[in-house]
PDB file of C-alpha atoms and ligand atoms in Angstrom:
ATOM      1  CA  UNK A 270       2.957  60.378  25.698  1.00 85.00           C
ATOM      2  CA  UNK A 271       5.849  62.148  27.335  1.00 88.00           C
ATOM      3  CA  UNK A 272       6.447  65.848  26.698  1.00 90.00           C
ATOM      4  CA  UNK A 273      10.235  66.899  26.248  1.00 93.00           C
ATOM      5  CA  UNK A 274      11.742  70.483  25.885  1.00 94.00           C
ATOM      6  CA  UNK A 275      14.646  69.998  23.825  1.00 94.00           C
ATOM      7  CA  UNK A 276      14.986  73.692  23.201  1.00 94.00           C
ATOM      8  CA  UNK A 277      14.260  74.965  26.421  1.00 95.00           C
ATOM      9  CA  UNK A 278      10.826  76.602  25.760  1.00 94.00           C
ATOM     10  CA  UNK A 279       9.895  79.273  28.322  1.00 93.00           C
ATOM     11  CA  UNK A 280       7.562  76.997  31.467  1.00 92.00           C
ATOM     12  CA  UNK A 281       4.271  78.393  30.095  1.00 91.00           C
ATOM     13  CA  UNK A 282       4.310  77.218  26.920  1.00 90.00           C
ATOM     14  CA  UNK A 283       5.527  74.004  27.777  1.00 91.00           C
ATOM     15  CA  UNK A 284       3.079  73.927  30.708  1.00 90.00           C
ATOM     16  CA  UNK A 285       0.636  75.484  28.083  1.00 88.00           C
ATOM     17  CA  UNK A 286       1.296  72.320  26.282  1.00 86.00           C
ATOM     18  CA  UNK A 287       1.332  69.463  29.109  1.00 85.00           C
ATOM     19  CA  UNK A 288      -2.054  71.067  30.062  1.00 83.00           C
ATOM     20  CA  UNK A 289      -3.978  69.948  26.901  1.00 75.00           C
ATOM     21  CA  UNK A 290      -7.433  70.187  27.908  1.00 68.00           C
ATOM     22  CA  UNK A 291      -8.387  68.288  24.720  1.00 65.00           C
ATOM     23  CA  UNK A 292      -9.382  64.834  24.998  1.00 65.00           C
ATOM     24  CA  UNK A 293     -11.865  62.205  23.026  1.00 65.00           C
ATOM     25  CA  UNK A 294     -13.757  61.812  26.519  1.00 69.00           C
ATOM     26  CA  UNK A 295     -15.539  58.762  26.980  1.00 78.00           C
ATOM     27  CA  UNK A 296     -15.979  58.193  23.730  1.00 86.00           C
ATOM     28  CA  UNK A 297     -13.697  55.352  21.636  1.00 93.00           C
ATOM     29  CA  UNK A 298     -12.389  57.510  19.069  1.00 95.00           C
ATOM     30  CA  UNK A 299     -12.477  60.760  18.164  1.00 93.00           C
ATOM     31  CA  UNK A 300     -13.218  62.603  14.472  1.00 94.00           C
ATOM     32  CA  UNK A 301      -9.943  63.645  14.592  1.00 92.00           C
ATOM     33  CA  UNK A 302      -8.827  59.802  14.986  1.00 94.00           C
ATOM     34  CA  UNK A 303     -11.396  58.844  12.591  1.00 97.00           C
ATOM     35  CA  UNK A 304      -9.504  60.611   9.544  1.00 96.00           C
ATOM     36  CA  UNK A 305      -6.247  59.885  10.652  1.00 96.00           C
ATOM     37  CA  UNK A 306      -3.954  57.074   9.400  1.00 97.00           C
ATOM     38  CA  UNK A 307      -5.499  53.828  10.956  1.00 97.00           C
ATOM     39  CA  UNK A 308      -1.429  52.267  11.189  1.00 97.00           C
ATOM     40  CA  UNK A 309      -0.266  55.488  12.410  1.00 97.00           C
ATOM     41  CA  UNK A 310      -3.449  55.509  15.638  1.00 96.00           C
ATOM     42  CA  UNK A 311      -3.094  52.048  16.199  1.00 96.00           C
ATOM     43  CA  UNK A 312       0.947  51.973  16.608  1.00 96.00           C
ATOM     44  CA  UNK A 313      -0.046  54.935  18.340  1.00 94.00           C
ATOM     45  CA  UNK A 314      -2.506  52.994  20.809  1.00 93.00           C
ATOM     46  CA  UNK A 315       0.452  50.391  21.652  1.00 93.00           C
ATOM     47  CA  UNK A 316       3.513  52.638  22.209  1.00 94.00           C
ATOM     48  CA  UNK A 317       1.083  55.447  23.916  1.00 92.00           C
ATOM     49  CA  UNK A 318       3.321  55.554  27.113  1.00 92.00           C
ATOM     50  CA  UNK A 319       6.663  55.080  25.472  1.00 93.00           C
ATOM     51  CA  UNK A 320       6.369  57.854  22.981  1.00 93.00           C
ATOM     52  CA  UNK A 321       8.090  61.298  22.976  1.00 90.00           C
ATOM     53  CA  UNK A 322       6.844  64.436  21.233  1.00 89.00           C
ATOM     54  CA  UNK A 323       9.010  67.256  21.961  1.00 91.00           C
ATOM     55  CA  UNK A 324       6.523  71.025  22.971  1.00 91.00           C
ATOM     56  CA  UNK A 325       8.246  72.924  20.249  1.00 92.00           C
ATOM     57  CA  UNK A 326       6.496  70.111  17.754  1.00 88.00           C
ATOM     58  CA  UNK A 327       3.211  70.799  19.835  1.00 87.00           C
ATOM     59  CA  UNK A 328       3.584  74.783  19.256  1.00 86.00           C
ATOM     60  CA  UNK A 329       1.126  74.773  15.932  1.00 83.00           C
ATOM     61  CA  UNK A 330      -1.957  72.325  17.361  1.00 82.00           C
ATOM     62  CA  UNK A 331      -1.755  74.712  20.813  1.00 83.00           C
ATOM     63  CA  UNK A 332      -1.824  77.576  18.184  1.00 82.00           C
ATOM     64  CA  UNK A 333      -5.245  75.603  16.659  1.00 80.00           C
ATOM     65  CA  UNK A 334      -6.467  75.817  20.268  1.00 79.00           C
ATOM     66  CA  UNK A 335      -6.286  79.357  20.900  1.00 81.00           C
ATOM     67  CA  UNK A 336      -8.374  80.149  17.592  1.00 81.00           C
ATOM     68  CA  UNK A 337     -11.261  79.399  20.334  1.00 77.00           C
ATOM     69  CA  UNK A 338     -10.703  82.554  22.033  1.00 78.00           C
ATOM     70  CA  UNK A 339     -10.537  84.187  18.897  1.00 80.00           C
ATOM     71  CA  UNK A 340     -14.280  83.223  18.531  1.00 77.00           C
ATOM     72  CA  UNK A 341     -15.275  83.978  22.197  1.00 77.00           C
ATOM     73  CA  UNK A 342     -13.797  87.466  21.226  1.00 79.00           C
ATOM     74  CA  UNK A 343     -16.000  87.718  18.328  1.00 77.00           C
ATOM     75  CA  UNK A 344     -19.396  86.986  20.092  1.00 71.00           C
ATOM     76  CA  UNK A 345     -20.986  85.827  17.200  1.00 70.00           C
ATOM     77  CA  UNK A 346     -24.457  83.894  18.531  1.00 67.00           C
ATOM     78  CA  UNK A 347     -24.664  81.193  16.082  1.00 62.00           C
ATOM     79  CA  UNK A 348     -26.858  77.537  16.295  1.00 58.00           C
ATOM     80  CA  UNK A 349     -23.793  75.990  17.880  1.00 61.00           C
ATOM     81  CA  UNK A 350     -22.888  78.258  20.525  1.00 57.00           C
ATOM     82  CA  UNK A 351     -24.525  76.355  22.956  1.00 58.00           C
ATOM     83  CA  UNK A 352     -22.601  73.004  21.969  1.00 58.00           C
ATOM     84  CA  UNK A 353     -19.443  74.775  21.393  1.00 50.00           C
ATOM     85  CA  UNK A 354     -17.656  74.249  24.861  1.00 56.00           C
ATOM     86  CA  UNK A 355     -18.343  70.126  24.306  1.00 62.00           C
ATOM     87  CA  UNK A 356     -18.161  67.307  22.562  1.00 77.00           C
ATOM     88  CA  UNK A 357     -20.685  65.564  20.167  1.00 87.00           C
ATOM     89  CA  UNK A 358     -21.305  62.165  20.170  1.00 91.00           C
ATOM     90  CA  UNK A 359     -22.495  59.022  18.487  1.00 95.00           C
ATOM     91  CA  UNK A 360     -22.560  55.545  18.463  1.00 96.00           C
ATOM     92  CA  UNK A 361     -21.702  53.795  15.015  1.00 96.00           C
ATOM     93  CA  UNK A 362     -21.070  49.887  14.277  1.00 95.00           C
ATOM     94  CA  UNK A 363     -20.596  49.750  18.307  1.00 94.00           C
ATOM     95  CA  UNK A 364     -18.277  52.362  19.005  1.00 96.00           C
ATOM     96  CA  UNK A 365     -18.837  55.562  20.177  1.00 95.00           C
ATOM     97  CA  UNK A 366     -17.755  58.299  18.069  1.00 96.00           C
ATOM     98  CA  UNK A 367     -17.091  62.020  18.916  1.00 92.00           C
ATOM     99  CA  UNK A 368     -16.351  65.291  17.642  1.00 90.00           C
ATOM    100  CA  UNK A 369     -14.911  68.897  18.968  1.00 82.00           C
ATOM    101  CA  UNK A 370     -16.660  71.375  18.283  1.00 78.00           C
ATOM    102  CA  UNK A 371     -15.299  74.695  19.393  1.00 70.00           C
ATOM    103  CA  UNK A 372     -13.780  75.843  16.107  1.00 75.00           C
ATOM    104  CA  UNK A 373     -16.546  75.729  14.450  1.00 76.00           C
ATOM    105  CA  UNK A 374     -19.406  78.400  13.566  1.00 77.00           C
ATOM    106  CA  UNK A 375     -22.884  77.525  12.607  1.00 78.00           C
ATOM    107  CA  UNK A 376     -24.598  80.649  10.675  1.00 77.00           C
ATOM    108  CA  UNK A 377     -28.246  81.269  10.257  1.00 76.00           C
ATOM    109  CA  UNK A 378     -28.010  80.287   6.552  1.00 80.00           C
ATOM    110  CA  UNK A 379     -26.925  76.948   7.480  1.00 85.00           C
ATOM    111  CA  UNK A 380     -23.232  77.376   6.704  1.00 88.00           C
ATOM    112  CA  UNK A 381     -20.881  75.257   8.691  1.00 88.00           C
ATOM    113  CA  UNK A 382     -17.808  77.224   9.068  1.00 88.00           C
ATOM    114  CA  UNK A 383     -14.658  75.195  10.678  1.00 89.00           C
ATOM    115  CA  UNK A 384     -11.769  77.771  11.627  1.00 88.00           C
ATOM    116  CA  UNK A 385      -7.992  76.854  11.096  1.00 90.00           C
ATOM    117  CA  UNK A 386      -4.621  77.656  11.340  1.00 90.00           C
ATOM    118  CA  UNK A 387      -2.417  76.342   7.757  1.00 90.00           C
ATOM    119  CA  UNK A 388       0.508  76.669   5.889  1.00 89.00           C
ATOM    120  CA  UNK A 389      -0.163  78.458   2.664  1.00 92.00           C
ATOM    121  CA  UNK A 390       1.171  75.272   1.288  1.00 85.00           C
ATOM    122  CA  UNK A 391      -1.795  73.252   2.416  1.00 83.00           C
ATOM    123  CA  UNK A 392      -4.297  75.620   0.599  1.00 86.00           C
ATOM    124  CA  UNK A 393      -2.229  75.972  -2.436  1.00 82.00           C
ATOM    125  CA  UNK A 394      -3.939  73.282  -4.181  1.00 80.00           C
ATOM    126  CA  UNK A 395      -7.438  73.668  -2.531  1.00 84.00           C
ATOM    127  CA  UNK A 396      -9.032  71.832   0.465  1.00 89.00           C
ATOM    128  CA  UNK A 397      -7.282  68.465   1.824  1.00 87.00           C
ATOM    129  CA  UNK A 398      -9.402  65.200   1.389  1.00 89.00           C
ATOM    130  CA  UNK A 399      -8.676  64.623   5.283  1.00 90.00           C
ATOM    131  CA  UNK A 400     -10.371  67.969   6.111  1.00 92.00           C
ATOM    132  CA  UNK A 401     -13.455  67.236   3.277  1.00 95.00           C
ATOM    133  CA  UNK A 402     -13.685  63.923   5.715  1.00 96.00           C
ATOM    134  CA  UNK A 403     -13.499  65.954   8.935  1.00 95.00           C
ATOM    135  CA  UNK A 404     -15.935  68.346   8.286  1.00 95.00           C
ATOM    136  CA  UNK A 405     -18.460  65.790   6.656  1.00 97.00           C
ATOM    137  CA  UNK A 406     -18.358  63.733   9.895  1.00 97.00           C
ATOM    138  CA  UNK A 407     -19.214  66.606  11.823  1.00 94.00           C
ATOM    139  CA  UNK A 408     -21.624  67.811   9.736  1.00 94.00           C
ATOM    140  CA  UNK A 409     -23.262  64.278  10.272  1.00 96.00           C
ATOM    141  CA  UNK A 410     -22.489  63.950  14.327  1.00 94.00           C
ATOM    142  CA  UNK A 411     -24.924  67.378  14.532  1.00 91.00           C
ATOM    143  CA  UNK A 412     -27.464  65.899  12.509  1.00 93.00           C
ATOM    144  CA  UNK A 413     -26.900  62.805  14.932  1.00 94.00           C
ATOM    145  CA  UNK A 414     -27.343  64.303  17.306  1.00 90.00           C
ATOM    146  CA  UNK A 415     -30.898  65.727  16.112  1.00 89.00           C
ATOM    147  CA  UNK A 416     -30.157  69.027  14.547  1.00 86.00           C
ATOM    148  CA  UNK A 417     -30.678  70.289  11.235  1.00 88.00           C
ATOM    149  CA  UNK A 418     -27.955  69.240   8.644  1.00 91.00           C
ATOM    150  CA  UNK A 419     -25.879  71.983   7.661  1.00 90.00           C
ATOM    151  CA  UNK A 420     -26.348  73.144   4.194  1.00 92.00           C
ATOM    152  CA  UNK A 421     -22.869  74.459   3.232  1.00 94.00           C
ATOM    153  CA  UNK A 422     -19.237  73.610   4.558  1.00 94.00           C
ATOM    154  CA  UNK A 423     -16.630  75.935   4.523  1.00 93.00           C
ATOM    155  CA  UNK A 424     -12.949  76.060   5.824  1.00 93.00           C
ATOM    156  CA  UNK A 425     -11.457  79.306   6.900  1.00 92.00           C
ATOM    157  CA  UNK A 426      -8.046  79.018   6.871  1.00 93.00           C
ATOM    158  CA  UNK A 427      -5.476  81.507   8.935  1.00 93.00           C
ATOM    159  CA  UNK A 428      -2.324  81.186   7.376  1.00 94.00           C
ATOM    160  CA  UNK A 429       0.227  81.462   9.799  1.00 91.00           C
ATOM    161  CA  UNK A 430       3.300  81.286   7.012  1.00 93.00           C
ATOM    162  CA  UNK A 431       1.564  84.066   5.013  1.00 94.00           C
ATOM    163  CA  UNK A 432       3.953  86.540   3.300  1.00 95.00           C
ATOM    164  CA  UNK A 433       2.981  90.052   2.204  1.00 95.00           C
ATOM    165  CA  UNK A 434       5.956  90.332  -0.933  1.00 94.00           C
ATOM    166  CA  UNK A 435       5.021  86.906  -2.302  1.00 93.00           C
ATOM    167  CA  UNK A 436       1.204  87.580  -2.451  1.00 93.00           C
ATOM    168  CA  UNK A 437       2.292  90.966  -4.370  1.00 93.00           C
ATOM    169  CA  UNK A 438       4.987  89.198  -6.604  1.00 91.00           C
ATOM    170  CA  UNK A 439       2.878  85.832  -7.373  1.00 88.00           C
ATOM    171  CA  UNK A 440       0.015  85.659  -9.595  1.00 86.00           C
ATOM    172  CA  UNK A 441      -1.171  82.013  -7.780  1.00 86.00           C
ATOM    173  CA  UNK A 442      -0.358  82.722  -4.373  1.00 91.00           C
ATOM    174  CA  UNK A 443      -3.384  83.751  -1.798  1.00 92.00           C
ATOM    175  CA  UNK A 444      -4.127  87.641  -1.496  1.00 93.00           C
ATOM    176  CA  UNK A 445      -5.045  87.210   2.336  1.00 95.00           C
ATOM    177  CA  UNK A 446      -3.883  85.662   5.204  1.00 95.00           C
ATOM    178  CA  UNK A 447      -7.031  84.385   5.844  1.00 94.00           C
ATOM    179  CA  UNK A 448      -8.602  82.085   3.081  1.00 94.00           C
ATOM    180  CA  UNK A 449     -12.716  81.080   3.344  1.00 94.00           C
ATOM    181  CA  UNK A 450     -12.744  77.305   0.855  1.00 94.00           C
ATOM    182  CA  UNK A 451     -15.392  75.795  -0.114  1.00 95.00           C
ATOM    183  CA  UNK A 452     -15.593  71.969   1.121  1.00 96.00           C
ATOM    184  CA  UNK A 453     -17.868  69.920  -0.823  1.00 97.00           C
ATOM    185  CA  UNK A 454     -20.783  68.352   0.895  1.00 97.00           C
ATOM    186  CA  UNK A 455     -21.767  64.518   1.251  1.00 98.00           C
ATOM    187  CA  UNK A 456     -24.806  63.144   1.754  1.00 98.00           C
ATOM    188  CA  UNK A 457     -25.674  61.569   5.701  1.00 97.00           C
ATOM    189  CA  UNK A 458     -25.485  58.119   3.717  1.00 97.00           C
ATOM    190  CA  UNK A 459     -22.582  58.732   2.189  1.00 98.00           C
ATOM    191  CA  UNK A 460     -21.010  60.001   5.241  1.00 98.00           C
ATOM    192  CA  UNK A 461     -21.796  57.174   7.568  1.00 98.00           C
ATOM    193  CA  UNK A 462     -20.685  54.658   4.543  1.00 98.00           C
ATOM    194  CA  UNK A 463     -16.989  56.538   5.051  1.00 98.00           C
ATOM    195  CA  UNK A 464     -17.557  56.474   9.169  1.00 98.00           C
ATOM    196  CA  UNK A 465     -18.418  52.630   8.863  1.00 98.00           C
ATOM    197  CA  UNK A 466     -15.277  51.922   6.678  1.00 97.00           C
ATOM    198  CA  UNK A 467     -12.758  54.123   8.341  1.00 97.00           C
ATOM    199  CA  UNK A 468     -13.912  52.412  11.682  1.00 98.00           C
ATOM    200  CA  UNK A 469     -13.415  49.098  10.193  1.00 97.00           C
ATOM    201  CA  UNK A 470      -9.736  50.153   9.121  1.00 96.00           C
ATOM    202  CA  UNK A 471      -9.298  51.030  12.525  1.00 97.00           C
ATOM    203  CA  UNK A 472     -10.641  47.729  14.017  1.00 96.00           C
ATOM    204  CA  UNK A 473      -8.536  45.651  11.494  1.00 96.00           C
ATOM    205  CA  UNK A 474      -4.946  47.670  12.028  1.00 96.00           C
ATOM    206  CA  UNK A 475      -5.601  47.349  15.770  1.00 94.00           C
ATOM    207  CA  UNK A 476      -6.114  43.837  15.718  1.00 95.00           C
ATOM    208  CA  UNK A 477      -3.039  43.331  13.247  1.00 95.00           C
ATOM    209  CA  UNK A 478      -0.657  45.067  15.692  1.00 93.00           C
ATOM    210  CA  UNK A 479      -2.018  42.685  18.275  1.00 91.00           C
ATOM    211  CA  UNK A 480      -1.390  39.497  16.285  1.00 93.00           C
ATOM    212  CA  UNK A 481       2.169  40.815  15.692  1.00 91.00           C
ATOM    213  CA  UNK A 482       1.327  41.123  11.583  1.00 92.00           C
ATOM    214  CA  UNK A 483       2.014  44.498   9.791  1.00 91.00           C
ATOM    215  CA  UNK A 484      -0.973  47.192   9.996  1.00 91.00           C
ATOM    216  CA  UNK A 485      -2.562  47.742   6.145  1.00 92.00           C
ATOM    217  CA  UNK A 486       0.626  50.867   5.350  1.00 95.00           C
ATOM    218  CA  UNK A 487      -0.586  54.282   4.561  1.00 96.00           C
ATOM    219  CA  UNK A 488      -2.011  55.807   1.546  1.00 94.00           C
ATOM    220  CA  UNK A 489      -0.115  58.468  -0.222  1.00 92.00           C
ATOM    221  CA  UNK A 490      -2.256  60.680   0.567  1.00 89.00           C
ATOM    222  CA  UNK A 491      -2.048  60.061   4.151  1.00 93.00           C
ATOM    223  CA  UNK A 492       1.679  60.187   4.203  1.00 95.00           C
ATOM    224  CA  UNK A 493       0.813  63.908   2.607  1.00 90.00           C
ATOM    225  CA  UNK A 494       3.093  62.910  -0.257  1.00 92.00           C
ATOM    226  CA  UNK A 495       4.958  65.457  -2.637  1.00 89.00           C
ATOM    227  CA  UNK A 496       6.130  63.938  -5.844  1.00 89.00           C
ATOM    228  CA  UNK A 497       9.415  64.521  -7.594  1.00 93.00           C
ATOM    229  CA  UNK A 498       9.373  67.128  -9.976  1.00 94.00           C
ATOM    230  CA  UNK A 499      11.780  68.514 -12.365  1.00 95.00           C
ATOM    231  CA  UNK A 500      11.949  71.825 -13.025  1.00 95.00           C
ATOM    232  CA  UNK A 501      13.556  73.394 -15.994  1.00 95.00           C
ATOM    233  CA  UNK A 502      15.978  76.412 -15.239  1.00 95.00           C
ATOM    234  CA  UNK A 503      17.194  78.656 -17.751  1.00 92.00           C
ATOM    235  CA  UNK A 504      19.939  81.161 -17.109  1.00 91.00           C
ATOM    236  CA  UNK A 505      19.349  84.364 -15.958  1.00 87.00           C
ATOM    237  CA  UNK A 506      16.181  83.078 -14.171  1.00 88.00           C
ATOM    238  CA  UNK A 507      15.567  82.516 -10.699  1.00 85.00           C
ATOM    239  CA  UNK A 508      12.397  80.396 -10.931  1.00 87.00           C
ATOM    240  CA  UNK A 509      11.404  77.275 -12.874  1.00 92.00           C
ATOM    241  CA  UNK A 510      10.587  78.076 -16.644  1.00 92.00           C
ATOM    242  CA  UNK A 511       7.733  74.842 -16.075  1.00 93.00           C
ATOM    243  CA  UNK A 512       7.504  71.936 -13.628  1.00 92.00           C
ATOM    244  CA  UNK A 513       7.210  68.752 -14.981  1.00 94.00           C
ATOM    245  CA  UNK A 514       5.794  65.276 -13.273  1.00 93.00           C
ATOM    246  CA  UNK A 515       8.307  63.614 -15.468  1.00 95.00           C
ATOM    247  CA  UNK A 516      12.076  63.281 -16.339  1.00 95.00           C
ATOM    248  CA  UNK A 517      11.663  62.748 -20.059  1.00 95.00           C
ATOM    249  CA  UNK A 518       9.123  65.072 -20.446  1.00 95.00           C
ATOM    250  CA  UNK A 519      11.396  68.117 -18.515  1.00 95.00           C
ATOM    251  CA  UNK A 520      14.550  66.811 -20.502  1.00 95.00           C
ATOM    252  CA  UNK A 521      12.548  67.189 -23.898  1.00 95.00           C
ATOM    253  CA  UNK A 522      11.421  70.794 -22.892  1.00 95.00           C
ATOM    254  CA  UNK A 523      15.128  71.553 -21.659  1.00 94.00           C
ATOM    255  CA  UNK A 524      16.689  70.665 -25.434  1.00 94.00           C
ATOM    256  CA  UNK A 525      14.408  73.234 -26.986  1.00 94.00           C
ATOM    257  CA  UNK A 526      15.507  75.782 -24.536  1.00 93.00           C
ATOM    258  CA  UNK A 527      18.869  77.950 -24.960  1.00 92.00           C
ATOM    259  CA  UNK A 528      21.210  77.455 -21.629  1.00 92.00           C
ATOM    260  CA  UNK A 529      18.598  75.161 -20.302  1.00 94.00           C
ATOM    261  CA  UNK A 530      19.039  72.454 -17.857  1.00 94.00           C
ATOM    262  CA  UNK A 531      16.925  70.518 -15.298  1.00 95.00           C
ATOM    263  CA  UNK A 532      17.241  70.358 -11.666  1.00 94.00           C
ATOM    264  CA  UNK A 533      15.165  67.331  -9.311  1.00 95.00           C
ATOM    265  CA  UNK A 534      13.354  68.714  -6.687  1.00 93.00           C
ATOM    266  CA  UNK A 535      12.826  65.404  -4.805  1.00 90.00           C
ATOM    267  CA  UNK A 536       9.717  63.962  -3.284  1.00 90.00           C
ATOM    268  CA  UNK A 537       8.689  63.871   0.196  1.00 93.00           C
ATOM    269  CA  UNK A 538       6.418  62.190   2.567  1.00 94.00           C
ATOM    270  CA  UNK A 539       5.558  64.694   4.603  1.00 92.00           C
ATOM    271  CA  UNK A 540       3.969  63.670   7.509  1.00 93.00           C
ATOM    272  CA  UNK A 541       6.283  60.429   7.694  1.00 96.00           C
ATOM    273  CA  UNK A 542       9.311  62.865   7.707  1.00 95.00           C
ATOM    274  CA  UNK A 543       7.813  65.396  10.128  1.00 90.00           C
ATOM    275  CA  UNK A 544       4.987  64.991  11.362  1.00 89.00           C
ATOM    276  CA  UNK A 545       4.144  61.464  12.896  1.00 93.00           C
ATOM    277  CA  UNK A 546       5.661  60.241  16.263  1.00 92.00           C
ATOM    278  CA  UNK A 547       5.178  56.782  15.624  1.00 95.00           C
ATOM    279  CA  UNK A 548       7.724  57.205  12.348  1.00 96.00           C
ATOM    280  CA  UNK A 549      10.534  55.468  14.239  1.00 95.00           C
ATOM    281  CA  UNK A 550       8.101  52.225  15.003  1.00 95.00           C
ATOM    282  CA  UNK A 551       6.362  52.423  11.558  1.00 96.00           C
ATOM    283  CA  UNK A 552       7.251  49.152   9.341  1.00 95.00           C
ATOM    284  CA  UNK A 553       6.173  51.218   6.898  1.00 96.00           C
ATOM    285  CA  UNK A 554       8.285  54.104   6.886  1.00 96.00           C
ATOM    286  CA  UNK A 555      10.946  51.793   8.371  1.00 96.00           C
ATOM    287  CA  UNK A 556      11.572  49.656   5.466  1.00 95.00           C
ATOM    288  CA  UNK A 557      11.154  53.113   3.047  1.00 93.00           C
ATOM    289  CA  UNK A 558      14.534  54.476   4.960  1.00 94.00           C
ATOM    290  CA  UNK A 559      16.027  50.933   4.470  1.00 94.00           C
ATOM    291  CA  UNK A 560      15.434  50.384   0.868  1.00 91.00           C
ATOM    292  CA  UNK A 561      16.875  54.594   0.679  1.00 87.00           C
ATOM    293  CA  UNK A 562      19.729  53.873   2.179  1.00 89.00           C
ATOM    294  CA  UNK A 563      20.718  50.440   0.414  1.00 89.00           C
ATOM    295  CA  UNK A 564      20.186  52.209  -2.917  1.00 79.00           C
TER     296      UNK A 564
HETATM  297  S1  SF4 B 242       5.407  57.160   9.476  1.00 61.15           S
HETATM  298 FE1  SF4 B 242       4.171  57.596   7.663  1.00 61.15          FE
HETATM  299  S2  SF4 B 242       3.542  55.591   6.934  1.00 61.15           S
HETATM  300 FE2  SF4 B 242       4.147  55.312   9.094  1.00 61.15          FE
HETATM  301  S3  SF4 B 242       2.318  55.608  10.337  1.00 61.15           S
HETATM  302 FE3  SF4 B 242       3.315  57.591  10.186  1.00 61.15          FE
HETATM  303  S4  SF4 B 242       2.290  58.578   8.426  1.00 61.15           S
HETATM  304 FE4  SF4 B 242       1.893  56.370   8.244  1.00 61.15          FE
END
């Protein structure tokens, strides 16, 4: 993966950048390949050397890496301060499987705490299924790896898109910039059931790319889909009277309304749009721009 500077960043961040001391090790895939798209890794895998990713695109994962120092700073001596400069590791249906660890916090109570920085957006609607997954498989590579199994999961989210006059103006939006969710726990079986699988995924979109076939596409939910909507507006208001999942549904409301109309607020698949850098080799997301365009 080359890094471009397509709008001339200052040498130490892009330097900052190049100099990713992050890396799955020896290991064949890493938690944070685990729970990613198995189409979007393997195309990944193949084009590796022929890819671009521009350093302004890299800006928020190098901001994910300073949250690090953040904990040195704190000093807090938790159970996992003595495995928080490395990796964890396990083998699992004959790969080896490992996990970062130096976001997290380990409390006496048994709380496993993983620290990020978000987009209010992402927390709007509670924790992501993709970070549920991520912190389960850690939670099982420490118990792998012979300690006990954390009791609780938490996420603490920093978000870095916070706004003061929102949080004071709406009634749903977060009252911090720093959120602490909840992330439900599985069990170990459960957990290595979902590590088994996702490997398997992995295994059979790697061997489609090699026999020239089309990689199993995406779920919804790992394109981080938003659906259409369609909001009814009202004069003299800014914001949506309701937001409705369906046409009919917002049309109906709109006719009981005075001076009432309703305006789309198209879908998106977010990570497809901006946040993949395989989106210009994906069949996938390929034949989606196609069938947009011949429409
Ligand atoms: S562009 Fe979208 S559909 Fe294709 S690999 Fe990336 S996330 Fe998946």
């Amino acid at each position: 993966m080359n890094v471009t500077n397509n709008y001339a960043l200052p040498a130490a961040i892009v330097a900052a950048v190049e100099n990713d001391p992050y890396s799955r090790g020896d290991a064949d895939i890493s938690v944070t390949e685990l729970i990613a798209p198995a189409q979007q890794r393997a195309l990944m895998r193949e084009h590796w050397h022929e890819l671009e990713e521009d350093a302004a695109d890299r800006l928020f994962a190098l901001q994910g890496q300073l949250i690090h120092s953040l904990l040195e700073r704190a000093n807090i001596k938790h159970q996992l301060a003595d495995i928080a400069e490395r990796r964890l590791s396990a083998e699992v249906a004959g790969w080896a499987l490992s996990g970062q660890f130096d976001n997290l916090i380990l409390d006496d109570s048994g709380t496993l705490q993983d620290y990020k920085y978000s987009s209010v957006w992402s927390v709007k609607n509670g924790v992501k299924e993709e970070w549920v997954a991520q912190l389960n498989v850690l939670r099982w590579l420490v118990y792998a790896n012979g300690y006990d199994a954390p009791e609780r999961l938490q996420l603490v989210a920093l978000l870095r898109d916070w706004s003061k006059p929102a949080a004071m103006r709406e009634r749903d939006y977060p009252p911090a910039a720093v959120q602490v969710l909840d992330v439900p726990v599985w069990t170990i079986s459960e957990t290595l059931r979902y590590i088994v699988s996702r490997l398997a995924d992995h295994e059979a979109a790697r061997n489609d790319i090699a026999d020239g076939d089309k990689p199993v596409p995406c779920t919804p939910a790992e394109r981080w889909e938003r659906p259409t909507q369609y909001a009814v507006m009202q004069a003299g208001r800014k914001r949506a009277v309701k937001l409705h999942a369906h046409a009919d549904d917002a049309h109906a409301h709109a006719a009981q309304l005075p001076k009432a109309r309703v305006e789309i607020r198209p879908g998106a698949a977010v990570r497809c749009e901006s946040y993949c850098a395989v989106a210009h080799l994906c069949p996938q997301r390929q034949a989606e721009l196609a069938a947009a365009d011949a429409a």
